[in-house]
Tab-separated table of C-alpha atoms in Angstrom:
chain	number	residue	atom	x	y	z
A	4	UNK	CA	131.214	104.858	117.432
A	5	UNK	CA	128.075	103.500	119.645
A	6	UNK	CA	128.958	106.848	122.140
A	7	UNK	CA	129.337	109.048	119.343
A	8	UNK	CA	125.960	108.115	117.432
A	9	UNK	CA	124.302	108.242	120.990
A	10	UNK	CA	125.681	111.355	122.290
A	11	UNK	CA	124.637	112.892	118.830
A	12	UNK	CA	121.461	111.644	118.506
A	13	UNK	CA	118.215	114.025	119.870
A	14	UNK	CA	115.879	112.810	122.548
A	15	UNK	CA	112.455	114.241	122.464
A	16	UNK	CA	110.494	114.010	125.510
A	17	UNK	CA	107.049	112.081	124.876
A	18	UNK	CA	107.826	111.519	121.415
A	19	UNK	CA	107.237	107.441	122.356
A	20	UNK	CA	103.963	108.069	123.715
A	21	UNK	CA	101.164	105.221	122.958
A	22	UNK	CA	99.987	105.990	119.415
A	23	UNK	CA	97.016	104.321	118.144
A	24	UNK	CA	96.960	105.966	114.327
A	25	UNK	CA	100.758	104.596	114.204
A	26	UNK	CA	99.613	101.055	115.551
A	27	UNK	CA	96.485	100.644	114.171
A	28	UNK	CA	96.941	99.933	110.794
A	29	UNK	CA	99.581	97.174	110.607
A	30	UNK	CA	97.892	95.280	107.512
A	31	UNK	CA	100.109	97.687	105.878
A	32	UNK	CA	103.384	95.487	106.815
A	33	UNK	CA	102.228	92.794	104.410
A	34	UNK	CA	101.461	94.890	101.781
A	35	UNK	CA	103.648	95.287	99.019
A	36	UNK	CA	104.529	98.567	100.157
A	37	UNK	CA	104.052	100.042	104.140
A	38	UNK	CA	103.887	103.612	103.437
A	39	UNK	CA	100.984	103.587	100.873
A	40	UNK	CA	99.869	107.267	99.619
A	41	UNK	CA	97.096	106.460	97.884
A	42	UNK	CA	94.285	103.935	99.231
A	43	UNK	CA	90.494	103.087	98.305
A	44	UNK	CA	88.208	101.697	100.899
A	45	UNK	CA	85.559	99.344	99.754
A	46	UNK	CA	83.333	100.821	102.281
A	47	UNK	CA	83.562	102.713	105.493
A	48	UNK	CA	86.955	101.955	106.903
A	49	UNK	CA	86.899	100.549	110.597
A	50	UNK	CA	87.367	103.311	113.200
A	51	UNK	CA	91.101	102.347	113.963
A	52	UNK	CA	92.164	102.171	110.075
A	53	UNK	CA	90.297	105.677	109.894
A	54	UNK	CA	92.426	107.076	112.180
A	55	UNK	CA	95.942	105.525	110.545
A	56	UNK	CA	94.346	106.745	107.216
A	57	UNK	CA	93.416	110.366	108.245
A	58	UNK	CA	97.330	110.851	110.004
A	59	UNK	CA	98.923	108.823	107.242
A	60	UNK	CA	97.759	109.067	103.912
A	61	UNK	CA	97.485	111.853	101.477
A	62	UNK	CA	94.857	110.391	99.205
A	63	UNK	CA	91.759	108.276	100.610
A	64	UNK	CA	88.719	107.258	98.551
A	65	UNK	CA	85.514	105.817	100.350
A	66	UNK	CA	83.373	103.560	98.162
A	67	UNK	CA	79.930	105.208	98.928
A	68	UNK	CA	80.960	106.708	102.112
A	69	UNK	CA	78.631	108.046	104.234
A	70	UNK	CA	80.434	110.814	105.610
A	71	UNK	CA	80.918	113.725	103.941
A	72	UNK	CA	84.533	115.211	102.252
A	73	UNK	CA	87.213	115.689	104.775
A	74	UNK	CA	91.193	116.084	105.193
A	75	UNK	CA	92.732	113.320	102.766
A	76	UNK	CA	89.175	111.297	102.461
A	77	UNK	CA	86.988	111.785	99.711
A	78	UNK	CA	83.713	109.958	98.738
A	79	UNK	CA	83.199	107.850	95.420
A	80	UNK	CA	80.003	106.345	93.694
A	81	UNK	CA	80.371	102.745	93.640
A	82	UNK	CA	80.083	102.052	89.512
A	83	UNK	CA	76.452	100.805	88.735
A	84	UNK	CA	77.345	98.049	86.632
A	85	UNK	CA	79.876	97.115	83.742
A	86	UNK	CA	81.389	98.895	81.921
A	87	UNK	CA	80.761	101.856	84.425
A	88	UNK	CA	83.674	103.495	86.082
A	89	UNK	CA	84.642	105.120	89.104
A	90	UNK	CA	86.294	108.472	88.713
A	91	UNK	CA	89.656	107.421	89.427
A	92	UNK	CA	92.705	107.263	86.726
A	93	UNK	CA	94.051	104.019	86.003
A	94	UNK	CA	96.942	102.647	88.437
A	95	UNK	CA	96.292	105.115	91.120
A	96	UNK	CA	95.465	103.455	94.099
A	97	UNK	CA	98.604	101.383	96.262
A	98	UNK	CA	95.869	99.716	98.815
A	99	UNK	CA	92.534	98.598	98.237
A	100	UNK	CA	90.750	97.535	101.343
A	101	UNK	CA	87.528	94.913	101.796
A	102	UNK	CA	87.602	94.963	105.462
A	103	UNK	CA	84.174	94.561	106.128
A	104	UNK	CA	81.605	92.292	104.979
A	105	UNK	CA	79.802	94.646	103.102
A	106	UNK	CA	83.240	95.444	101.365
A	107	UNK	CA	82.954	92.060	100.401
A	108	UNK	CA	79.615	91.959	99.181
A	109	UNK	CA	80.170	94.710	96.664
A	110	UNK	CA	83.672	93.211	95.662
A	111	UNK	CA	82.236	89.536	95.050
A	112	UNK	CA	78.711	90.415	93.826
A	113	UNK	CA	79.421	91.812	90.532
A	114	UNK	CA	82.278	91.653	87.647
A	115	UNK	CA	82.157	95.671	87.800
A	116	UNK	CA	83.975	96.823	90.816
A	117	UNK	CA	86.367	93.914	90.646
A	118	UNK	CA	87.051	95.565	86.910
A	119	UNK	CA	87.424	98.652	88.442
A	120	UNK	CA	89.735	97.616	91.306
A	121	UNK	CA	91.482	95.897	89.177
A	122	UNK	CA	92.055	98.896	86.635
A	123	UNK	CA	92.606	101.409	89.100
A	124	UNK	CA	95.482	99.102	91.031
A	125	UNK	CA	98.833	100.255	90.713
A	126	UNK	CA	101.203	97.641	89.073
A	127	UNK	CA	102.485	97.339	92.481
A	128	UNK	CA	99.351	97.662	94.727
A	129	UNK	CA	97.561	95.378	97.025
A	130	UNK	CA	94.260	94.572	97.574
A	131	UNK	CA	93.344	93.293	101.503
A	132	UNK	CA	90.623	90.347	101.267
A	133	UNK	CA	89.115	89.975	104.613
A	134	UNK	CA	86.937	87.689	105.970
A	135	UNK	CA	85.500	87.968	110.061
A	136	UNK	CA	83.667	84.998	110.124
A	137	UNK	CA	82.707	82.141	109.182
A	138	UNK	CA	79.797	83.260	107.133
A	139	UNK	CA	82.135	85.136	105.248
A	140	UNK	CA	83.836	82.672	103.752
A	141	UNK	CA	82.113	82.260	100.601
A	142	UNK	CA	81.579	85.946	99.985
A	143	UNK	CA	85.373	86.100	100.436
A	144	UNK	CA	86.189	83.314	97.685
A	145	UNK	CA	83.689	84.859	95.477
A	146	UNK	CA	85.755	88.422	95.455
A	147	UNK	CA	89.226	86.605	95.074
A	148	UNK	CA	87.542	84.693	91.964
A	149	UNK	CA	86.412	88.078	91.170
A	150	UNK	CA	89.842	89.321	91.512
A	151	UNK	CA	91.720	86.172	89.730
A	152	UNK	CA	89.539	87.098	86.393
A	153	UNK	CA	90.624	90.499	85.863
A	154	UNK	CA	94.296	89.467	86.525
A	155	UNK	CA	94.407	90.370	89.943
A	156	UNK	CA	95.842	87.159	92.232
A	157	UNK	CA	95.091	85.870	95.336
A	158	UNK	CA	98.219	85.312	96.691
A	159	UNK	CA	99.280	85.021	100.364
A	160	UNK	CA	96.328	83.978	103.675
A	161	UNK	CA	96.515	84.157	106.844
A	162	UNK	CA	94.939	83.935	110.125
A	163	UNK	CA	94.557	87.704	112.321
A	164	UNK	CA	95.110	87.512	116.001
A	165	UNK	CA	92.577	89.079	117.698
A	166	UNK	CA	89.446	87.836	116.285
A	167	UNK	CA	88.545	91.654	116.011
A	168	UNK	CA	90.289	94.842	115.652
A	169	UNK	CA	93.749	95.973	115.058
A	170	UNK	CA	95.747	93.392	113.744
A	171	UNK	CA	98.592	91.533	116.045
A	172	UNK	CA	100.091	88.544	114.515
A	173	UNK	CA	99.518	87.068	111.457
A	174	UNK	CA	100.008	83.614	110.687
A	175	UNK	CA	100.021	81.744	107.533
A	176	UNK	CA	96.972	79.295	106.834
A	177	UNK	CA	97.299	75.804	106.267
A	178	UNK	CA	100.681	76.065	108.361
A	179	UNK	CA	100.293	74.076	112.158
A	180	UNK	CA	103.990	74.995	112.372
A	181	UNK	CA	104.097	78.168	112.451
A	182	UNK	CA	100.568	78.457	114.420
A	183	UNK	CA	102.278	76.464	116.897
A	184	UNK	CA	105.403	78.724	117.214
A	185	UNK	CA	103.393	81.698	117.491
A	186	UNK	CA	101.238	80.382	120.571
A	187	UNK	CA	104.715	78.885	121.937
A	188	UNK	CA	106.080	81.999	121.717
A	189	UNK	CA	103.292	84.092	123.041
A	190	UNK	CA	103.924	86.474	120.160
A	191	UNK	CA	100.319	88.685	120.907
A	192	UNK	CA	101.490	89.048	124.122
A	193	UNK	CA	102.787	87.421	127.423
A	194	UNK	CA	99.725	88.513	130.278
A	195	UNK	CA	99.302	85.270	132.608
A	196	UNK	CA	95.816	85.058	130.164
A	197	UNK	CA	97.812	85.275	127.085
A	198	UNK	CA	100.279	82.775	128.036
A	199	UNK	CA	97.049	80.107	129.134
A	200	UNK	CA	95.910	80.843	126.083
A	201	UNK	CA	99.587	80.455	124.483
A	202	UNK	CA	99.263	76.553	125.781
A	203	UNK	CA	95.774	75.867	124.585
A	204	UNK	CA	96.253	77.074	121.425
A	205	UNK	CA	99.836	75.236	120.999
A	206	UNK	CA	97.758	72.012	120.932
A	207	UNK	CA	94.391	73.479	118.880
A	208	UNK	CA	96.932	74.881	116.372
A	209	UNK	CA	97.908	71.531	115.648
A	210	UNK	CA	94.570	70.261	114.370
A	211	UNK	CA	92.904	70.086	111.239
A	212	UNK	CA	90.085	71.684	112.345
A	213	UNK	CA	92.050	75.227	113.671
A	214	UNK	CA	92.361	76.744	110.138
A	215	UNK	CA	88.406	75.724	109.194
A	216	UNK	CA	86.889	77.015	112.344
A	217	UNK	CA	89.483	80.232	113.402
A	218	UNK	CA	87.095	83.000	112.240
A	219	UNK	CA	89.451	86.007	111.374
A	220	UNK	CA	91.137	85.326	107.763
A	221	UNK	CA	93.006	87.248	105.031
A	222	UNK	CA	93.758	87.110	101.860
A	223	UNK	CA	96.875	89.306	100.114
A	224	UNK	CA	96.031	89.727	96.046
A	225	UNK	CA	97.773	91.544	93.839
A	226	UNK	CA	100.226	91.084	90.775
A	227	UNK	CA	103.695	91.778	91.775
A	228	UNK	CA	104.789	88.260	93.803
A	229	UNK	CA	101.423	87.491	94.750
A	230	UNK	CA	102.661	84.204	94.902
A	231	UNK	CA	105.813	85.289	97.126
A	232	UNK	CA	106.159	84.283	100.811
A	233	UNK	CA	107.636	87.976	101.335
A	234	UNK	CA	105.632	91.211	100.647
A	235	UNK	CA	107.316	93.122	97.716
A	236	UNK	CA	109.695	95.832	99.641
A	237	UNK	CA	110.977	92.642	101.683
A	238	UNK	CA	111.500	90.780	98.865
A	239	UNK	CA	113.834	93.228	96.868
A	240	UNK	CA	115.629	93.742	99.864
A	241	UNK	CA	116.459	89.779	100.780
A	242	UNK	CA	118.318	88.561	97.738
A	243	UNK	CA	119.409	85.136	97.567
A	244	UNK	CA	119.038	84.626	101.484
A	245	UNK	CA	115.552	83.683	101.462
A	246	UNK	CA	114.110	80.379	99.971
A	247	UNK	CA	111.139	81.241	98.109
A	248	UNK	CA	108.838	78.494	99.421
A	249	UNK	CA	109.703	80.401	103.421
A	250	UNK	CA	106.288	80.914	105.269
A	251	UNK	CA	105.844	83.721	106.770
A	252	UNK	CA	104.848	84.709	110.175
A	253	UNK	CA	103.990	88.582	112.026
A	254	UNK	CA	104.335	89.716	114.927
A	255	UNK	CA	102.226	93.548	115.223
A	256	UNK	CA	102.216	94.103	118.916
A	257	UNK	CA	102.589	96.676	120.914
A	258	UNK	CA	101.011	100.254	120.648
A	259	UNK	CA	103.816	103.195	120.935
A	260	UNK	CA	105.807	104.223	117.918
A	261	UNK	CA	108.791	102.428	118.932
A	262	UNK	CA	107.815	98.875	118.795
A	263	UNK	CA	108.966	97.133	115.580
A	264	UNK	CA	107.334	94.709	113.051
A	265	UNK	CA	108.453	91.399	113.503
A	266	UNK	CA	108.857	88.730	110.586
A	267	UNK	CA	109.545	84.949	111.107
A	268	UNK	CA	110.768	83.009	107.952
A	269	UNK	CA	110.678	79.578	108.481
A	270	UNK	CA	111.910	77.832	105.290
A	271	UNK	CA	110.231	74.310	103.828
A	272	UNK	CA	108.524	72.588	106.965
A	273	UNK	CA	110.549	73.448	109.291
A	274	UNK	CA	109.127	74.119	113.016
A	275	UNK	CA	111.434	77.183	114.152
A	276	UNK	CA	112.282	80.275	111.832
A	277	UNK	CA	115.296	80.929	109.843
A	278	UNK	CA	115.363	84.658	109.768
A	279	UNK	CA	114.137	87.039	111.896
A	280	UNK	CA	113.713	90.016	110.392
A	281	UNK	CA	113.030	93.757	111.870
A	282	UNK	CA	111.157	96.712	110.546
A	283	UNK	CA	110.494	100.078	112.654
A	284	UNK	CA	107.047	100.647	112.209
A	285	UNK	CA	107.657	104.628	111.873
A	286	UNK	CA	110.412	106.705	110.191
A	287	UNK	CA	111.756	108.490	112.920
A	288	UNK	CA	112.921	105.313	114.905
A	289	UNK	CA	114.704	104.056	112.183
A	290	UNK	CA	117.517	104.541	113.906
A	291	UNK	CA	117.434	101.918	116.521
A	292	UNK	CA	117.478	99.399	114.115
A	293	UNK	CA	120.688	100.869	112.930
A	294	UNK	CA	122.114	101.192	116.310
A	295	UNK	CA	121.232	97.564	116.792
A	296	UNK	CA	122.815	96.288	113.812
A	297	UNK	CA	126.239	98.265	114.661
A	298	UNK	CA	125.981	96.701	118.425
A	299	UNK	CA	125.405	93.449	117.153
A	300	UNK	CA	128.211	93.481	115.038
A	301	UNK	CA	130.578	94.856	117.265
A	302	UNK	CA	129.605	92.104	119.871
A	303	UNK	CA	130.427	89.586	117.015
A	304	UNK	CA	133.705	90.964	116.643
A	305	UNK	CA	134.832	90.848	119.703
A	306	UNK	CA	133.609	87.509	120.021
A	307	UNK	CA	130.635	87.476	122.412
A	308	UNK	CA	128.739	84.448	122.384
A	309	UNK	CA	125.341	84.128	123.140
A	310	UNK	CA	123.889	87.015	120.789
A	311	UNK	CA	121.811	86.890	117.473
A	312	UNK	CA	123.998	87.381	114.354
A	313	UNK	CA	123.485	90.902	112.482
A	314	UNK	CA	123.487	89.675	108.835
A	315	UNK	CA	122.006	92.845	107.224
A	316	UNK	CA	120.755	95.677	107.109
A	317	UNK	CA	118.404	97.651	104.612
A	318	UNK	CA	116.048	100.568	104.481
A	319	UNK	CA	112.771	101.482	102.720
A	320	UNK	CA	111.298	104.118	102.279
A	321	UNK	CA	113.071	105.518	105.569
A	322	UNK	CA	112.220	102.576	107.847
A	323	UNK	CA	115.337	100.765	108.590
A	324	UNK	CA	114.790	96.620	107.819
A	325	UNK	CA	117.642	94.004	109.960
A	326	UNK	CA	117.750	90.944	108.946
A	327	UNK	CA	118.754	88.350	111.807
């Protein structure tokens, strides 16, 4: 079956080439949803979710943008105080980004755009909190509680590896478990400067202090499972498998269309994961997954020892999802 599905199956020279639209944007993984269509940015999107959005999304509205109209991006007043409204129908938009601080300026400094987010979020949309600093912190609490009145919740934080840029790992806060397992596991990379880095932060992970002072922080709102471990197209997909207190660790890294999304699901305290659970980051590589699953099982079968147990396999959306 493994020959057939291989001999059938259609190479395409330099269709894994490096892609940094593909890998740039992998907040999207714990969103509710991966494949958003629709998405308003709080204010000028960073240059690598620009070019995700411009390849990737059909709809994009820019909160006072600066640039003018172009491809899927259009630009939007920001409402001038309540009551006022942006001209956008209600439960359009799948992703609302505050990437920036000034995102999080406008978000936290006045009940009308959190009205507005919150009336123009679709019932299963997400809305990406995200603090850079430490000085952002209390901007940051003041959108959530922004948010949290107009029914929107903050549900799941974490800490970003690197401190800027394109998302690699994620990590849940308040968790030195998990930290630790990430830096054990090198899971932003294994360079001889990544793994030194791996072994100091094994031990800083451990400390009180790591969560207060690490300056890159998120928070995921929104009102389907806000306060789930799993993002929404994970969750519907897991079952009874998954204990809902899990925490949740990501692994993003790697730049070509290939590479997968990683997901760690370490139930109660526990310090090593119960699942591990694959997504392909792109459509077209879907397939892998699949191939993996049937090789996995086979091995199984034929009792190999030694390998990781295929327990299941889903799709969504056309990205194939193993569960391990």
């Amino acid at each position: 079956m493994l020959l057939q599905r291989t001999l059938q199956t259609e190479f395409v020279p330099g269709s894994n080439l490096e892609d940094q639209a593909a890998a740039a944007a992998d907040w999207r993984f714990l969103a509710h949803d991966p494949a958003p269509r629709a998405v308003l940015c709080l204010d000028e999107p960073r240059p690598e979710t620009r070019e995700y959005l411009a390849s990737s999304v059909p709809r994009v509205w820019v909160l006072g943008g600066a640039q003018p109209d172009a491809g899927p991006f259009s630009r939007l007043e920001p409402p001038a105080g309540r009551g006022a409204r942006m001209s956008l129908p209600s439960g359009e938009v799948d992703v609302v980004l505050a990437e920036t601080p000034r995102a999080l300026q406008r978000l936290g400094g006045g009940r009308g755009l959190a009205a507005e987010v919150a009336r123009v979020l679709a019932p299963r949309g997400t809305v990406w909190v995200e603090a850079a600093g430490l000085a952002q912190r209390r901007p940051q609490r003041r959108a959530l509680a922004r948010l949290e009145a107009r029914g929107v919740r903050a549900g799941r934080g974490y800490w970003l590896t690197p401190r800027q840029g394109a998302m690699r790992t994620a990590a849940p806060l308040g968790d030195p478990r998990a930290g630790a397992y990430l830096f054990a596991s090198t899971l932003f990379g294994r360079s001889r400067a990544n793994r030194a880095l791996g072994r100091l932060g094994r031990v800083l992970s451990r400390t009180s202090w790591f969560d207060f002072f690490y300056p890159r922080r998120v928070v995921v709102a929104g009102r389907p499972a806000a306060n789930s471990a799993l993002p929404a197209y994970l969750e519907e997909g897991a079952g009874e498998r998954v204990d809902p207190g899990c925490r949740l660790l990501v692994s993003a890294r790697g730049r070509y269309r290939s590479n997968k999304i990683v997901y760690f699901l370490f139930p109660g305290g526990a310090d090593r994961p119960e699942w591990v659970v694959k997504v392909s980051r792109t459509v077209e590589f879907a397939g892998r997954l699949e191939h993996e699953f049937q090789a996995l099982r086979q091995l199984e079968q034929r009792g190999v020892q030694g390998v990781p147990r295929a327990e299941h396999l889903a799709h969504h959306g056309g990205r194939a999802i193993l569960w391990l």
